[in-house]
Amino acid sequence: MGETNVKLASINPDAQKARDLLRIVIVGHVDHGKSTLVGRLFHDTGSLPDGKYESIKAMCERRGVPFEYAFLMDALQAERDQGITIDTSQIWFKTEARDYTIIDAPGHKEFLKNMITGAAQSDAALLIIDAAEGVREQSRRHGYLLHLMGVRQVAVAVNKMDLVGYEQEQFDLIEEEYRDYLRSIGVEPTFVIPVSAREGDNIANGSKSMPWYKGPTVVKALDSFLPNAPLVDQSLRFPVQDVYKFDQRRIIAGRIESGSLKVGDKLVFSPSNKTAKVQSIESWSARDDFTPPTEAVAGESIGITLDEQIFVERGELISHEEDAPIETEVFRARLFWLGHDPLTAGKSYKLKLGTFETPVTVQKVDRIIDTSDLSNSESEQVERNQVAEVTIRARRMLALDEFTNNGRTGRFVLVDNYDIAGGGIISMEGYADQRSMIMATKSTNITRVEHGVSIEERARRNGHKGGVLWFTGLSGAGKSTLAVALEKLLFEKGYSSYVLDGDNVRHGLNANLGFSPEDRAENIRRVGETAALFQRAGMLAITSFISPYRSDRDRARAAAGDSFHEIYVKADVETCKQRDPKGLYKKAIAGEIKEFTGISAPYEEPDSPNLVIDTAETPLEECLEILINYVERNFRV
Amino acid sequence: MDRLDQLESQSIYIFREAFNRIENIAMLWSLGKDSNVMIWLARKAFFGHVPFPVMHVDTGKKFPEMYAFRDRYADEWGLKFLREECPPIEEVDQSLPPAARSAARKTAGLKKAIEKYQFNALFAGIRRDEEATRAKERVFSPRGQGGQWDFRDQPPEFWDQYKTDFPPGTHIRVHPLLHWTEVDIWAYTQREQIPTIDLYFAKDGKRYRSLGDKDITFPVDSTATTIPEIIEELRTTKISERSGRAMDHESEDAFERLRADGYL
Ligand SMILES: Nc1nc2c(ncn2[C@@H]2O[C@H](COP(=O)(O)OP(=O)(O)OP(=O)(O)O)[C@@H](O)[C@H]2O)c(=O)[nH]1
Ligand SMILES: [Mg+2]
């Protein structure tokens, strides 16, 4: 029987020290020499395994082609036979400074999903441009996608300088054109290096053929990149990956995406908004002298137990109370689409947000972005390999961050059928965090007082039921005009009714609110509650607010229950622009008013309004008649 | 967190994703250094437990030391251990060269075991740095009914979002060690004091870098008798890890074809 002892004598403690590791992705247009550069890098730094050079030579001879360094990475027969990279590959490499994982990505448009797969794993990127062909479609798209995915460190290699006679002029032209492009998307490359991968110029060694170039070689440029540190100093974000009960312990397991936590911390679980304290941090070790940690930081896969047995599930996002994530049902995203079928407005997909999964609908394709010139176009669909801005709505509350605040909890993927079909980064532009609304019931220990008069008694006395007529629609659609006229007509017919209008409530009830998305949402929440009070008092409240967001209107509906009637005062943006009674559209178009509904902020049409009044098509008198009839039908007793 | 901590955390994340998303999953245990690390990481991921079966698909041709190791640690680590036999070599395509035929036999054993237990997925301890087609693998790698790998059309995989939605009948290989290197495996084995088979250490100037079947695995020249010495040796060697595995070298695409057909 063989002995199974472990030998632990240490001869060289320094050699045991784990070296830093940096992951570099090589991207760029098809055939511009990415794989060749990796092969050459290995050759010139003496990193090829024994016999590899000879075996590549033999492969090339068998195929009757000149020596191809690219065969080091292009390992599949199909890749070698066609001289093209199909799938991304990884290889390990070291310089004196540190270790590298070199990720070779395919340049062909057809394999963009594989390029994304490679690029998403990298700390930094080397973008290759063929000196003879210049900046091409994928050179730009890859640059754009790197930026979108949050890869901030980029160097550029202008390759195949041998094909342009090592001329500085051609290099300068390409450098200028590509720097301009990168600058327009907010990227500053660390270096732009003229190289010949095939001949080995400026890869690991300098170049005799390009004495005019004074900058670093590719290897030096790689060594100048910095490793991406885990987000330890940010707010705590700890998605629940699973809950285990293998023994007496009920362990909540997951990986801390950012921030840190310690035993005793009070945690909030979003979106359920439950709270509990960390009782212990669990981990397993075979060592006898092991003491469990009392603190854990970003990057660690851990488990915790809680002081209270609250019910939590995979998908909840754990944070501290004071800096909890955004809660919303809707968000905006910039995404890339890889699906076989186009992404289509109105269609449903599965959202994967960290460990949370839920069905969502694409509410709107806001714009398609052409990554070549950054121009925009409109469409209902996002085709494969396109980049677009979209608005996405879930059927339940989500806990998330904006990508600019947290690169890890501010990104998501969409699944179409069985396939991951796209990925995107989150923005809340124009949308409010719902957290404060959800948490609005701050006072506890409240019991409602029973009224001495019932709803029915009030209705009998008044001759009509109480209710909320919630007018929603664009500015200039005619909400206020109709509301005031209706109020007068109702008064004449013996109804008690009262109009709640934007400017009026902002003078009193809502005087402390501004125009941030959160304040706007709070404004509507208070109006909704006030209208509900009028309704319970037996009156008809007519509210006249743009109220562009479904979540706000849903909340108002919840306040008044069945007595809530959503009335969509409908007119298209063009009509409203022409009416422009207060000159607001003009100012919004000129950019003087920011986030103006219909121009620079969204208007979410009602899903199933109780009544639609189309003021673009119908004269005012007729509109009023429809309204009066509606009220008589629904509220008269 | 140092490099080993990061590797460990990523592997634990992968284990937990697979365990949560896929029903009826098992782990392959080849008894070698990688799958021992894999078991260790599973125990970390699940707080001392390995909550799925651990299966050795036995060719019957391993070194005696390996069998002894298996019997001892299956027990000591409290594994739900399964041993499955490969079909006799006579039943495997006779036209294949010897090593490829051995590999094909192992693939056949694997398919049989998957069939028998109806496993939807298997954890396998392959690494990208071992071999150039493995370097193109996904962490969650869907396979056809017969275990075939369609390397021309792999799913996208990014931001730690793995493909976890499959039409019925798909089989998945999950690779928790894909991002590790040979040196990482040894450094971690050392740090965690994971038991290891003696064959990896040099005797009479030779040691095994990779352990397969007795008849098709060969030792390399080495004087490394401790893990630190192995690490030291690997930092300077230019000999590839699988150079002692005959099956990789019978033709240019030998290994690609084996893998496309379902080999690990
Ligand atoms: N003259 C010259 N040819 C080069 C150079 N670098 C690469 N090539 C050739 O350009 C062709 C494409 O090179 P690859 O390395 O396969 O290109 P790639 O960018 O990896 O291509 P994909 O991965 O398919 O997008 C090959 O025939 C190379 O030999 C160079 O510096 N000079
Ligand atoms: Mg290539």
PDB file of N, CA and C and ligand atoms in Angstrom, chain A residues 28-37 67-70 74 83-86 104-108 128 130 159-163 195-200, ligand 1:
ATOM      1  N   GLY A  28      -9.880  42.955 -31.117  1.00  0.00           N
ATOM      2  CA  GLY A  28      -9.689  43.711 -32.350  1.00  0.00           C
ATOM      3  C   GLY A  28     -10.349  43.016 -33.523  1.00  0.00           C
ATOM      4  N   HIS A  29     -10.310  43.674 -34.660  1.00  0.00           N
ATOM      5  CA  HIS A  29     -10.984  43.193 -35.873  1.00  0.00           C
ATOM      6  C   HIS A  29     -10.386  41.859 -36.344  1.00  0.00           C
ATOM      7  N   VAL A  30     -11.206  41.111 -37.074  1.00  0.00           N
ATOM      8  CA  VAL A  30     -10.781  39.796 -37.546  1.00  0.00           C
ATOM      9  C   VAL A  30      -9.495  39.911 -38.382  1.00  0.00           C
ATOM     10  N   ASP A  31      -8.583  38.967 -38.143  1.00  0.00           N
ATOM     11  CA  ASP A  31      -7.338  38.865 -38.925  1.00  0.00           C
ATOM     12  C   ASP A  31      -6.321  39.968 -38.668  1.00  0.00           C
ATOM     13  N   HIS A  32      -6.551  40.787 -37.680  1.00  0.00           N
ATOM     14  CA  HIS A  32      -5.589  41.861 -37.460  1.00  0.00           C
ATOM     15  C   HIS A  32      -4.341  41.385 -36.701  1.00  0.00           C
ATOM     16  N   GLY A  33      -4.346  40.108 -36.301  1.00  0.00           N
ATOM     17  CA  GLY A  33      -3.106  39.533 -35.770  1.00  0.00           C
ATOM     18  C   GLY A  33      -3.091  39.302 -34.269  1.00  0.00           C
ATOM     19  N   LYS A  34      -4.272  39.143 -33.660  1.00  0.00           N
ATOM     20  CA  LYS A  34      -4.345  38.958 -32.202  1.00  0.00           C
ATOM     21  C   LYS A  34      -3.656  37.667 -31.762  1.00  0.00           C
ATOM     22  N   SER A  35      -4.059  36.552 -32.368  1.00  0.00           N
ATOM     23  CA  SER A  35      -3.507  35.261 -31.950  1.00  0.00           C
ATOM     24  C   SER A  35      -2.015  35.201 -32.279  1.00  0.00           C
ATOM     25  N   THR A  36      -1.648  35.775 -33.418  1.00  0.00           N
ATOM     26  CA  THR A  36      -0.239  35.806 -33.800  1.00  0.00           C
ATOM     27  C   THR A  36       0.572  36.544 -32.737  1.00  0.00           C
ATOM     28  N   LEU A  37       0.006  37.637 -32.257  1.00  0.00           N
ATOM     29  CA  LEU A  37       0.730  38.415 -31.249  1.00  0.00           C
ATOM     30  C   LEU A  37       0.938  37.611 -29.971  1.00  0.00           C
ATOM     31  N   PHE A  67       4.905  29.615 -41.509  1.00  0.00           N
ATOM     32  CA  PHE A  67       4.795  29.458 -40.055  1.00  0.00           C
ATOM     33  C   PHE A  67       3.755  30.413 -39.464  1.00  0.00           C
ATOM     34  N   GLU A  68       2.846  29.876 -38.673  1.00  0.00           N
ATOM     35  CA  GLU A  68       1.793  30.682 -38.055  1.00  0.00           C
ATOM     36  C   GLU A  68       1.899  30.630 -36.531  1.00  0.00           C
ATOM     37  N   TYR A  69       2.290  31.730 -35.923  1.00  0.00           N
ATOM     38  CA  TYR A  69       2.327  31.776 -34.461  1.00  0.00           C
ATOM     39  C   TYR A  69       0.930  31.593 -33.871  1.00  0.00           C
ATOM     40  N   ALA A  70      -0.077  31.962 -34.663  1.00  0.00           N
ATOM     41  CA  ALA A  70      -1.456  31.900 -34.173  1.00  0.00           C
ATOM     42  C   ALA A  70      -1.870  30.488 -33.772  1.00  0.00           C
ATOM     43  N   ASP A  74      -4.888  28.983 -31.530  1.00  0.00           N
ATOM     44  CA  ASP A  74      -5.962  28.415 -32.351  1.00  0.00           C
ATOM     45  C   ASP A  74      -5.809  26.898 -32.369  1.00  0.00           C
ATOM     46  N   GLY A  83      -7.746  29.387 -40.527  1.00  0.00           N
ATOM     47  CA  GLY A  83      -6.933  30.542 -40.138  1.00  0.00           C
ATOM     48  C   GLY A  83      -7.739  31.593 -39.405  1.00  0.00           C
ATOM     49  N   ILE A  84      -8.678  31.157 -38.567  1.00  0.00           N
ATOM     50  CA  ILE A  84      -9.536  32.118 -37.870  1.00  0.00           C
ATOM     51  C   ILE A  84      -9.779  31.615 -36.451  1.00  0.00           C
ATOM     52  N   THR A  85      -9.862  32.527 -35.501  1.00  0.00           N
ATOM     53  CA  THR A  85     -10.179  32.105 -34.148  1.00  0.00           C
ATOM     54  C   THR A  85     -11.696  32.007 -34.011  1.00  0.00           C
ATOM     55  N   ILE A  86     -12.165  30.869 -33.505  1.00  0.00           N
ATOM     56  CA  ILE A  86     -13.607  30.699 -33.306  1.00  0.00           C
ATOM     57  C   ILE A  86     -13.955  31.018 -31.858  1.00  0.00           C
ATOM     58  N   ASP A 104      -7.170  35.232 -25.414  1.00  0.00           N
ATOM     59  CA  ASP A 104      -7.251  35.556 -26.837  1.00  0.00           C
ATOM     60  C   ASP A 104      -8.720  35.523 -27.236  1.00  0.00           C
ATOM     61  N   ALA A 105      -9.176  36.582 -27.897  1.00  0.00           N
ATOM     62  CA  ALA A 105     -10.594  36.635 -28.275  1.00  0.00           C
ATOM     63  C   ALA A 105     -10.709  36.616 -29.792  1.00  0.00           C
ATOM     64  N   PRO A 106     -11.797  36.058 -30.316  1.00  0.00           N
ATOM     65  CA  PRO A 106     -11.976  36.064 -31.762  1.00  0.00           C
ATOM     66  C   PRO A 106     -12.404  37.441 -32.260  1.00  0.00           C
ATOM     67  N   GLY A 107     -12.013  37.791 -33.488  1.00  0.00           N
ATOM     68  CA  GLY A 107     -12.359  39.104 -34.033  1.00  0.00           C
ATOM     69  C   GLY A 107     -13.537  39.066 -34.982  1.00  0.00           C
ATOM     70  N   HIS A 108     -13.886  37.852 -35.429  1.00  0.00           N
ATOM     71  CA  HIS A 108     -14.971  37.768 -36.402  1.00  0.00           C
ATOM     72  C   HIS A 108     -16.304  38.089 -35.736  1.00  0.00           C
ATOM     73  N   ILE A 128      -5.867  45.310 -30.902  1.00  0.00           N
ATOM     74  CA  ILE A 128      -4.962  45.198 -32.047  1.00  0.00           C
ATOM     75  C   ILE A 128      -5.603  45.808 -33.291  1.00  0.00           C
ATOM     76  N   ASP A 130      -4.726  46.422 -37.477  1.00  0.00           N
ATOM     77  CA  ASP A 130      -3.858  46.129 -38.613  1.00  0.00           C
ATOM     78  C   ASP A 130      -3.431  47.453 -39.262  1.00  0.00           C
ATOM     79  N   ASN A 159      -0.577  46.753 -35.488  1.00  0.00           N
ATOM     80  CA  ASN A 159       0.181  45.561 -35.895  1.00  0.00           C
ATOM     81  C   ASN A 159       0.469  45.557 -37.398  1.00  0.00           C
ATOM     82  N   LYS A 160       1.292  44.611 -37.786  1.00  0.00           N
ATOM     83  CA  LYS A 160       1.672  44.418 -39.194  1.00  0.00           C
ATOM     84  C   LYS A 160       2.361  45.659 -39.755  1.00  0.00           C
ATOM     85  N   MET A 161       3.158  46.324 -38.914  1.00  0.00           N
ATOM     86  CA  MET A 161       3.888  47.500 -39.381  1.00  0.00           C
ATOM     87  C   MET A 161       4.826  47.119 -40.529  1.00  0.00           C
ATOM     88  N   ASP A 162       5.232  45.831 -40.575  1.00  0.00           N
ATOM     89  CA  ASP A 162       6.080  45.383 -41.688  1.00  0.00           C
ATOM     90  C   ASP A 162       5.381  45.572 -43.035  1.00  0.00           C
ATOM     91  N   LEU A 163       4.064  45.492 -43.053  1.00  0.00           N
ATOM     92  CA  LEU A 163       3.333  45.628 -44.316  1.00  0.00           C
ATOM     93  C   LEU A 163       3.269  47.073 -44.811  1.00  0.00           C
ATOM     94  N   VAL A 195       3.721  47.726 -33.796  1.00  0.00           N
ATOM     95  CA  VAL A 195       4.371  46.414 -33.657  1.00  0.00           C
ATOM     96  C   VAL A 195       4.281  45.631 -34.967  1.00  0.00           C
ATOM     97  N   SER A 196       5.121  44.624 -35.059  1.00  0.00           N
ATOM     98  CA  SER A 196       4.894  43.579 -36.045  1.00  0.00           C
ATOM     99  C   SER A 196       4.928  42.277 -35.282  1.00  0.00           C
ATOM    100  N   ALA A 197       3.757  41.651 -35.169  1.00  0.00           N
ATOM    101  CA  ALA A 197       3.682  40.408 -34.411  1.00  0.00           C
ATOM    102  C   ALA A 197       4.486  39.332 -35.131  1.00  0.00           C
ATOM    103  N   ARG A 198       4.352  39.299 -36.427  1.00  0.00           N
ATOM    104  CA  ARG A 198       5.042  38.248 -37.182  1.00  0.00           C
ATOM    105  C   ARG A 198       6.560  38.384 -37.052  1.00  0.00           C
ATOM    106  N   GLU A 199       7.060  39.613 -37.141  1.00  0.00           N
ATOM    107  CA  GLU A 199       8.516  39.804 -37.118  1.00  0.00           C
ATOM    108  C   GLU A 199       9.057  40.028 -35.702  1.00  0.00           C
ATOM    109  N   GLY A 200       8.184  40.265 -34.758  1.00  0.00           N
ATOM    110  CA  GLY A 200       8.635  40.420 -33.378  1.00  0.00           C
ATOM    111  C   GLY A 200       9.067  41.828 -33.007  1.00  0.00           C
TER     112      GLY A 200
HETATM  113  N1  LIG C   1       2.791  40.625 -42.335  1.00  0.00           N
HETATM  114  C1  LIG C   1       2.273  40.381 -41.144  1.00  0.00           C
HETATM  115  N2  LIG C   1       1.296  39.473 -41.017  1.00  0.00           N
HETATM  116  C2  LIG C   1       0.780  39.245 -39.791  1.00  0.00           C
HETATM  117  C3  LIG C   1       1.248  39.932 -38.656  1.00  0.00           C
HETATM  118  N3  LIG C   1       0.545  39.505 -37.588  1.00  0.00           N
HETATM  119  C4  LIG C   1      -0.323  38.566 -38.057  1.00  0.00           C
HETATM  120  N4  LIG C   1      -0.175  38.427 -39.387  1.00  0.00           N
HETATM  121  C5  LIG C   1      -0.947  37.513 -40.232  1.00  0.00           C
HETATM  122  O1  LIG C   1      -2.307  37.886 -40.244  1.00  0.00           O
HETATM  123  C6  LIG C   1      -3.134  36.727 -40.336  1.00  0.00           C
HETATM  124  C7  LIG C   1      -4.160  36.747 -39.234  1.00  0.00           C
HETATM  125  O2  LIG C   1      -3.494  36.596 -37.992  1.00  0.00           O
HETATM  126  P1  LIG C   1      -4.243  36.027 -36.713  1.00  0.00           P
HETATM  127  O3  LIG C   1      -3.275  36.142 -35.609  1.00  0.00           O
HETATM  128  O4  LIG C   1      -4.851  34.733 -36.979  1.00  0.00           O
HETATM  129  O5  LIG C   1      -5.368  37.123 -36.574  1.00  0.00           O
HETATM  130  P2  LIG C   1      -6.446  37.245 -35.418  1.00  0.00           P
HETATM  131  O6  LIG C   1      -6.577  38.686 -35.134  1.00  0.00           O
HETATM  132  O7  LIG C   1      -6.101  36.380 -34.296  1.00  0.00           O
HETATM  133  O8  LIG C   1      -7.738  36.735 -36.178  1.00  0.00           O
HETATM  134  P3  LIG C   1      -9.137  36.244 -35.510  1.00  0.00           P
HETATM  135  O9  LIG C   1      -8.811  35.710 -34.195  1.00  0.00           O
HETATM  136  O10 LIG C   1      -9.692  35.248 -36.440  1.00  0.00           O
HETATM  137  O11 LIG C   1      -9.970  37.482 -35.437  1.00  0.00           O
HETATM  138  C8  LIG C   1      -2.209  35.534 -40.243  1.00  0.00           C
HETATM  139  O12 LIG C   1      -2.001  34.999 -41.520  1.00  0.00           O
HETATM  140  C9  LIG C   1      -0.934  36.105 -39.678  1.00  0.00           C
HETATM  141  O13 LIG C   1       0.210  35.420 -40.100  1.00  0.00           O
HETATM  142  C10 LIG C   1       2.302  40.886 -38.832  1.00  0.00           C
HETATM  143  O14 LIG C   1       2.771  41.528 -37.892  1.00  0.00           O
HETATM  144  N5  LIG C   1       2.750  41.070 -40.082  1.00  0.00           N
END
